[in-house]
Amino acid sequence: MAAEFALVLHAHLPYVRPAGKEILEERWFHEAVAETYLPLLWALERLRADGIPVRLSLSLSGPLLSMLADRELMARCRTRLAHVARLAERESARYAGGPLGPAAACHRDRFAALVADLDRRGNDLISGFDALGQAGTLELLTAAGTHGYLPLLATDTGRTAQIEAGRAEFNRHFGYRPAGMWLPECAYAPGLDHLLAAAGVRWFVAENTTVAAAWPPVSAAAVRTPGGVAAFARDPEVSRQVWDSKVGYPGDPHYREFYRDSGYDLPLEEVAPWLVEGTVRSDTGLKFYRVTAAGLAKAPYDPAAAAARVREHAHNFAWRLSQRTGLVVAPFDAELFGHWWFEGPAWIEALYRELAANGGQVRAASPSDWLARHPEPPTVRLPSGSWGDGGDHRTWLSPANDWVWPLVHAAETRMTELAETGDLPANAVDQAARELLLAQTSDWPFILHTGTGVDYASRRVRTHLERFWALAAGQADPQHFWPEDGIFPGLNGRSLYGRRRWLSATGPLRILMLSWEFPPGNVGGLGRHVQDLGAALVRAGHAVHVVTLADPGASPGISQVEGMTVHRVRRPPEEGNFLVWVYRYNQALAVAAEQAAAEQPFDVVHSHDWLAGQAGLALKARWGSALVATIHATERGRNRTIQDPLQQAIHEEEWLLTVTADRVITVSQAMSAEVASSFRVDPVVIYNGVTLPAPAPAPPRRFGAPYFFFIGRLVLEKGVQVAVQALSALPQPAHLVVAGQGPMAAELRQLALTSGVGERVHFLGRITDDEKEAWLQHAAGGLVPSLYEPFGIVALEVMAAGTPVLVGDTGGLAEIITHGHDGLKVPPGDAAALARAMHRLLTEPKAAAAMSAAGRATAAQRFGWATVAEQTVAVYRDLARRLAAVSAG
């Protein structure tokens, strides 16, 4: 299979638009135009004119587009290049006939051509890129806003504002929103994919180390995130051949040396007219020496020899690609080509000529092209990462720049408040948004970290924030900051940052609940909780929709259950990695939810556990709705620790849901403490509820002795093994009835045999609710001997049935039961203690009856579903009040 080659270039500069006199940093823009953007256009236009098939991707960042579209700035660029052209003419005459003559003549001709081409284009480069995009030579894309470092921003609102600002600026110039987005510094964090998907982004580029650390592990150049957005991994081997000056092509001794420039070589009096203020040494763009071998004096640059080497390196690279199979993704900063590696644009041109000459051994493609042919790359969970040092965020969060982030975060929070109030004129809100976006530019912490231009970067951050706060206080005229801070002329601050959907503080609510299970196909107690809570909310006058999975073997569809509208989506095949299966059905849940919201939006989205968390994240990103999450249990709690990669991935899913949700609910104080310590959030505790059942007939008995009843998942943490061991220690001939399924079923049967109670332990498997009540109401006691139990809804069901309950003294169970009053508590895992408690119930019938009555009363008075629904609505209303308080300023 022939290789597919995706070259992705990212063109970006920080926004520099000085008012008044020229500053050194403005020359970053002039140099990039002269050395990268125009030469790249020339190369691609020549290829197109010659009929050479070309396909590559080019990201044009929002700041760069704003500068390229600025007529005055482009006019200054043209003036600067014409000025350098006069210096090049002088130096060419000086060195004519000497060793530096060819290099000087090369630059003379080049600057003359640059000026002539700008004149021909009317200083308009954007139209040139647009024409190449329309012709199919380029797939154009953009970057997030002002190139803000998205993972380190404070809020999803702030991240979304960066994403939308970049796409809006692109649309202003090209008339459409691109499929791809360059994440600044290739920086990704879980959850960001939902914000991208909500903005219509279909793909982005990721660092190879980020994709290499995905779960489940894959060996692929492109993957799909839980949010449905594709991530293309940088190929390290191929990329290093281009960017690494030590082992790659740019370090070849025939190529032009970047660090020898006439601005430093010439006597000050001869070069002064081309320097800022006539005194500040800086590059002119006239560089007459080549890289040369290490340790030798720099030799004169020979353009002809460099051109020959370009063809050799293009041939070599094309050969390397021909030895590969599958997709090869090579992303680079565009400024590498021409600015740092002078011959880079010529190398790109030569490469595509080589690929064409090789008869299609390698197919040039863009990421969108590849996705059209391969619409289902493997789905994985990507960790945080970037293409910075160490593959993480340390470059942008270090001792040299960590002071930036608290200041930026405070302004980001205030910006959302400004957008949602009417206190400021619209133009002040718009300009405040510009100042915040400019302060968030990733270039500033990068410069602070590397120690180059520290004063300038620090001044830019502080100046933008000072202007932001002056605007926020109504103490500044927005026009005072134009045109210097005039990026994104069409920006609307209120629509960019005021994206939250309002939650009504009064009246009936439309509530969307997301759950991976729902009766009758329950695996645990979560589905029953969702049904009973939803029904209670309906009785309280609210509209409730539940989106869930269809039961195994059942068809999807919409039905009415106790006043709720239940949307059951098709169940994906339960194959492959469990986490991938969860991602697949969460995508289906989100689609069904959007269909349910088509006629009327929902006020609040309520996800139950991480198993429905990704759908909740997606809907919050798409709708701006309030998101509430109930955490019924945690992976760390279930397993006592995190032991393997899957558990770690689930733990991270729980973290993502809890930190993204607007409010987190837990079902017990113990669960609240566990969530707070694991995820650094402050949950609200709302206990589970229970409905008092009607009397049930006795079940058909196959044994003539009292029995104890257990129902639940047959897993270690539920403690069924403790119940079997306790039964073997009882002096009375009691029986144990076990209802439920799970991975320990065979092991428990064997334990019953080896413990000598094989004939007195009865495994029923899955039973109906009516069967459960029959067995429960006529038992000598209901056992909930859990080793770990966030709440223990089965304990409430035992109490509501009027049956004595025995529980493990752990988690939520410890909070439900008052020992000796409405039940008995035993140390978790202590079979002897459980046997003594069972013996007490069998030998003290009056005490057992009193506990039964007290337990039923506790269930009715403290744990009624009407109370639970009222407390849940109070959480929703509190969110509404908090948003209203923000709006009031």
PDB file of N, CA and C in Angstrom, residues 75-128:
ATOM      1  N   ALA A  75       1.123  48.162   3.972  1.00  0.00           N
ATOM      2  CA  ALA A  75       1.833  49.250   3.289  1.00  0.00           C
ATOM      3  C   ALA A  75       3.177  49.501   3.957  1.00  0.00           C
ATOM      4  N   ARG A  76       3.218  49.430   5.284  1.00  0.00           N
ATOM      5  CA  ARG A  76       4.488  49.605   5.984  1.00  0.00           C
ATOM      6  C   ARG A  76       5.438  48.457   5.658  1.00  0.00           C
ATOM      7  N   CYS A  77       4.866  47.255   5.484  1.00  0.00           N
ATOM      8  CA  CYS A  77       5.694  46.110   5.119  1.00  0.00           C
ATOM      9  C   CYS A  77       6.322  46.332   3.741  1.00  0.00           C
ATOM     10  N   ARG A  78       5.521  46.793   2.807  1.00  0.00           N
ATOM     11  CA  ARG A  78       6.034  47.057   1.467  1.00  0.00           C
ATOM     12  C   ARG A  78       7.126  48.122   1.509  1.00  0.00           C
ATOM     13  N   THR A  79       6.919  49.166   2.310  1.00  0.00           N
ATOM     14  CA  THR A  79       7.917  50.228   2.443  1.00  0.00           C
ATOM     15  C   THR A  79       9.209  49.675   3.031  1.00  0.00           C
ATOM     16  N   ARG A  80       9.079  48.843   4.036  1.00  0.00           N
ATOM     17  CA  ARG A  80      10.267  48.251   4.664  1.00  0.00           C
ATOM     18  C   ARG A  80      11.038  47.402   3.665  1.00  0.00           C
ATOM     19  N   LEU A  81      10.356  46.546   2.908  1.00  0.00           N
ATOM     20  CA  LEU A  81      11.046  45.681   1.960  1.00  0.00           C
ATOM     21  C   LEU A  81      11.693  46.494   0.843  1.00  0.00           C
ATOM     22  N   ALA A  82      11.035  47.565   0.411  1.00  0.00           N
ATOM     23  CA  ALA A  82      11.646  48.427  -0.605  1.00  0.00           C
ATOM     24  C   ALA A  82      12.898  49.099  -0.053  1.00  0.00           C
ATOM     25  N   HIS A  83      12.852  49.451   1.224  1.00  0.00           N
ATOM     26  CA  HIS A  83      14.011  50.069   1.879  1.00  0.00           C
ATOM     27  C   HIS A  83      15.170  49.079   1.935  1.00  0.00           C
ATOM     28  N   VAL A  84      14.886  47.821   2.313  1.00  0.00           N
ATOM     29  CA  VAL A  84      15.949  46.799   2.355  1.00  0.00           C
ATOM     30  C   VAL A  84      16.440  46.494   0.943  1.00  0.00           C
ATOM     31  N   ALA A  85      15.549  46.603  -0.047  1.00  0.00           N
ATOM     32  CA  ALA A  85      15.971  46.359  -1.432  1.00  0.00           C
ATOM     33  C   ALA A  85      17.061  47.339  -1.841  1.00  0.00           C
ATOM     34  N   ARG A  86      16.987  48.563  -1.358  1.00  0.00           N
ATOM     35  CA  ARG A  86      18.041  49.544  -1.671  1.00  0.00           C
ATOM     36  C   ARG A  86      19.358  49.157  -1.008  1.00  0.00           C
ATOM     37  N   LEU A  87      19.276  48.618   0.215  1.00  0.00           N
ATOM     38  CA  LEU A  87      20.494  48.138   0.865  1.00  0.00           C
ATOM     39  C   LEU A  87      21.056  46.943   0.104  1.00  0.00           C
ATOM     40  N   ALA A  88      20.178  46.044  -0.346  1.00  0.00           N
ATOM     41  CA  ALA A  88      20.623  44.879  -1.102  1.00  0.00           C
ATOM     42  C   ALA A  88      21.291  45.302  -2.404  1.00  0.00           C
ATOM     43  N   GLU A  89      20.748  46.317  -3.053  1.00  0.00           N
ATOM     44  CA  GLU A  89      21.359  46.838  -4.280  1.00  0.00           C
ATOM     45  C   GLU A  89      22.762  47.367  -3.988  1.00  0.00           C
ATOM     46  N   ARG A  90      22.897  48.115  -2.919  1.00  0.00           N
ATOM     47  CA  ARG A  90      24.204  48.669  -2.558  1.00  0.00           C
ATOM     48  C   ARG A  90      25.212  47.566  -2.253  1.00  0.00           C
ATOM     49  N   GLU A  91      24.768  46.539  -1.475  1.00  0.00           N
ATOM     50  CA  GLU A  91      25.682  45.471  -1.088  1.00  0.00           C
ATOM     51  C   GLU A  91      26.041  44.596  -2.281  1.00  0.00           C
ATOM     52  N   SER A  92      25.117  44.451  -3.206  1.00  0.00           N
ATOM     53  CA  SER A  92      25.432  43.671  -4.405  1.00  0.00           C
ATOM     54  C   SER A  92      26.523  44.354  -5.213  1.00  0.00           C
ATOM     55  N   ALA A  93      26.417  45.664  -5.319  1.00  0.00           N
ATOM     56  CA  ALA A  93      27.467  46.399  -6.027  1.00  0.00           C
ATOM     57  C   ALA A  93      28.798  46.303  -5.285  1.00  0.00           C
ATOM     58  N   ARG A  94      28.754  46.363  -3.974  1.00  0.00           N
ATOM     59  CA  ARG A  94      29.972  46.283  -3.179  1.00  0.00           C
ATOM     60  C   ARG A  94      30.703  44.951  -3.384  1.00  0.00           C
ATOM     61  N   TYR A  95      29.946  43.850  -3.436  1.00  0.00           N
ATOM     62  CA  TYR A  95      30.570  42.525  -3.452  1.00  0.00           C
ATOM     63  C   TYR A  95      30.649  41.914  -4.850  1.00  0.00           C
ATOM     64  N   ALA A  96      30.241  42.654  -5.873  1.00  0.00           N
ATOM     65  CA  ALA A  96      30.265  42.120  -7.239  1.00  0.00           C
ATOM     66  C   ALA A  96      31.673  41.648  -7.593  1.00  0.00           C
ATOM     67  N   GLY A  97      31.744  40.428  -8.138  1.00  0.00           N
ATOM     68  CA  GLY A  97      33.029  39.869  -8.542  1.00  0.00           C
ATOM     69  C   GLY A  97      33.795  39.217  -7.421  1.00  0.00           C
ATOM     70  N   GLY A  98      33.340  39.337  -6.182  1.00  0.00           N
ATOM     71  CA  GLY A  98      34.043  38.735  -5.053  1.00  0.00           C
ATOM     72  C   GLY A  98      33.340  37.488  -4.562  1.00  0.00           C
ATOM     73  N   PRO A  99      33.877  36.852  -3.494  1.00  0.00           N
ATOM     74  CA  PRO A  99      33.283  35.606  -2.975  1.00  0.00           C
ATOM     75  C   PRO A  99      31.828  35.767  -2.525  1.00  0.00           C
ATOM     76  N   LEU A 100      31.475  36.946  -2.024  1.00  0.00           N
ATOM     77  CA  LEU A 100      30.104  37.167  -1.564  1.00  0.00           C
ATOM     78  C   LEU A 100      29.185  37.672  -2.665  1.00  0.00           C
ATOM     79  N   GLY A 101      29.721  37.828  -3.866  1.00  0.00           N
ATOM     80  CA  GLY A 101      28.941  38.376  -4.966  1.00  0.00           C
ATOM     81  C   GLY A 101      27.688  37.589  -5.293  1.00  0.00           C
ATOM     82  N   PRO A 102      27.775  36.262  -5.458  1.00  0.00           N
ATOM     83  CA  PRO A 102      26.560  35.507  -5.790  1.00  0.00           C
ATOM     84  C   PRO A 102      25.472  35.627  -4.725  1.00  0.00           C
ATOM     85  N   ALA A 103      25.858  35.586  -3.450  1.00  0.00           N
ATOM     86  CA  ALA A 103      24.857  35.705  -2.385  1.00  0.00           C
ATOM     87  C   ALA A 103      24.226  37.087  -2.395  1.00  0.00           C
ATOM     88  N   ALA A 104      25.056  38.120  -2.550  1.00  0.00           N
ATOM     89  CA  ALA A 104      24.533  39.484  -2.566  1.00  0.00           C
ATOM     90  C   ALA A 104      23.604  39.691  -3.748  1.00  0.00           C
ATOM     91  N   ALA A 105      23.969  39.170  -4.917  1.00  0.00           N
ATOM     92  CA  ALA A 105      23.110  39.301  -6.094  1.00  0.00           C
ATOM     93  C   ALA A 105      21.797  38.568  -5.900  1.00  0.00           C
ATOM     94  N   CYS A 106      21.881  37.411  -5.252  1.00  0.00           N
ATOM     95  CA  CYS A 106      20.666  36.629  -4.957  1.00  0.00           C
ATOM     96  C   CYS A 106      19.696  37.470  -4.129  1.00  0.00           C
ATOM     97  N   HIS A 107      20.186  38.125  -3.090  1.00  0.00           N
ATOM     98  CA  HIS A 107      19.314  38.916  -2.233  1.00  0.00           C
ATOM     99  C   HIS A 107      18.836  40.181  -2.943  1.00  0.00           C
ATOM    100  N   ARG A 108      19.687  40.753  -3.779  1.00  0.00           N
ATOM    101  CA  ARG A 108      19.257  41.913  -4.558  1.00  0.00           C
ATOM    102  C   ARG A 108      18.059  41.550  -5.425  1.00  0.00           C
ATOM    103  N   ASP A 109      18.180  40.450  -6.133  1.00  0.00           N
ATOM    104  CA  ASP A 109      17.090  40.037  -7.022  1.00  0.00           C
ATOM    105  C   ASP A 109      15.846  39.642  -6.218  1.00  0.00           C
ATOM    106  N   ARG A 110      16.092  39.010  -5.085  1.00  0.00           N
ATOM    107  CA  ARG A 110      14.964  38.542  -4.284  1.00  0.00           C
ATOM    108  C   ARG A 110      14.151  39.712  -3.742  1.00  0.00           C
ATOM    109  N   PHE A 111      14.790  40.698  -3.152  1.00  0.00           N
ATOM    110  CA  PHE A 111      14.051  41.830  -2.592  1.00  0.00           C
ATOM    111  C   PHE A 111      13.361  42.640  -3.683  1.00  0.00           C
ATOM    112  N   ALA A 112      14.001  42.752  -4.830  1.00  0.00           N
ATOM    113  CA  ALA A 112      13.337  43.446  -5.937  1.00  0.00           C
ATOM    114  C   ALA A 112      12.071  42.701  -6.347  1.00  0.00           C
ATOM    115  N   ALA A 113      12.152  41.371  -6.374  1.00  0.00           N
ATOM    116  CA  ALA A 113      10.985  40.569  -6.744  1.00  0.00           C
ATOM    117  C   ALA A 113       9.894  40.660  -5.681  1.00  0.00           C
ATOM    118  N   LEU A 114      10.276  40.691  -4.417  1.00  0.00           N
ATOM    119  CA  LEU A 114       9.292  40.813  -3.342  1.00  0.00           C
ATOM    120  C   LEU A 114       8.491  42.099  -3.480  1.00  0.00           C
ATOM    121  N   VAL A 115       9.185  43.198  -3.699  1.00  0.00           N
ATOM    122  CA  VAL A 115       8.507  44.485  -3.826  1.00  0.00           C
ATOM    123  C   VAL A 115       7.607  44.491  -5.053  1.00  0.00           C
ATOM    124  N   ALA A 116       8.118  43.982  -6.169  1.00  0.00           N
ATOM    125  CA  ALA A 116       7.322  43.955  -7.396  1.00  0.00           C
ATOM    126  C   ALA A 116       6.081  43.088  -7.225  1.00  0.00           C
ATOM    127  N   ASP A 117       6.217  41.981  -6.505  1.00  0.00           N
ATOM    128  CA  ASP A 117       5.070  41.089  -6.345  1.00  0.00           C
ATOM    129  C   ASP A 117       4.030  41.692  -5.406  1.00  0.00           C
ATOM    130  N   LEU A 118       4.480  42.363  -4.364  1.00  0.00           N
ATOM    131  CA  LEU A 118       3.518  43.044  -3.506  1.00  0.00           C
ATOM    132  C   LEU A 118       2.750  44.094  -4.298  1.00  0.00           C
ATOM    133  N   ASP A 119       3.448  44.809  -5.168  1.00  0.00           N
ATOM    134  CA  ASP A 119       2.775  45.798  -6.005  1.00  0.00           C
ATOM    135  C   ASP A 119       1.750  45.128  -6.917  1.00  0.00           C
ATOM    136  N   ARG A 120       2.153  44.003  -7.500  1.00  0.00           N
ATOM    137  CA  ARG A 120       1.239  43.285  -8.401  1.00  0.00           C
ATOM    138  C   ARG A 120      -0.010  42.803  -7.664  1.00  0.00           C
ATOM    139  N   ARG A 121       0.171  42.366  -6.432  1.00  0.00           N
ATOM    140  CA  ARG A 121      -0.951  41.832  -5.657  1.00  0.00           C
ATOM    141  C   ARG A 121      -1.724  42.939  -4.925  1.00  0.00           C
ATOM    142  N   GLY A 122      -1.253  44.155  -5.003  1.00  0.00           N
ATOM    143  CA  GLY A 122      -1.876  45.216  -4.212  1.00  0.00           C
ATOM    144  C   GLY A 122      -1.714  44.971  -2.728  1.00  0.00           C
ATOM    145  N   ASN A 123      -0.561  44.390  -2.352  1.00  0.00           N
ATOM    146  CA  ASN A 123      -0.248  44.055  -0.951  1.00  0.00           C
ATOM    147  C   ASN A 123      -1.220  43.034  -0.352  1.00  0.00           C
ATOM    148  N   ASP A 124      -1.905  42.278  -1.169  1.00  0.00           N
ATOM    149  CA  ASP A 124      -2.942  41.340  -0.719  1.00  0.00           C
ATOM    150  C   ASP A 124      -2.444  39.910  -0.869  1.00  0.00           C
ATOM    151  N   LEU A 125      -1.973  39.331   0.230  1.00  0.00           N
ATOM    152  CA  LEU A 125      -1.549  37.933   0.208  1.00  0.00           C
ATOM    153  C   LEU A 125      -2.702  36.981   0.454  1.00  0.00           C
ATOM    154  N   ILE A 126      -3.705  37.437   1.186  1.00  0.00           N
ATOM    155  CA  ILE A 126      -4.814  36.549   1.543  1.00  0.00           C
ATOM    156  C   ILE A 126      -5.520  36.029   0.291  1.00  0.00           C
ATOM    157  N   SER A 127      -5.689  36.895  -0.701  1.00  0.00           N
ATOM    158  CA  SER A 127      -6.345  36.440  -1.933  1.00  0.00           C
ATOM    159  C   SER A 127      -5.531  35.363  -2.628  1.00  0.00           C
ATOM    160  N   GLY A 128      -4.203  35.458  -2.519  1.00  0.00           N
ATOM    161  CA  GLY A 128      -3.366  34.423  -3.119  1.00  0.00           C
ATOM    162  C   GLY A 128      -3.586  33.077  -2.465  1.00  0.00           C
TER     163      GLY A 128
END
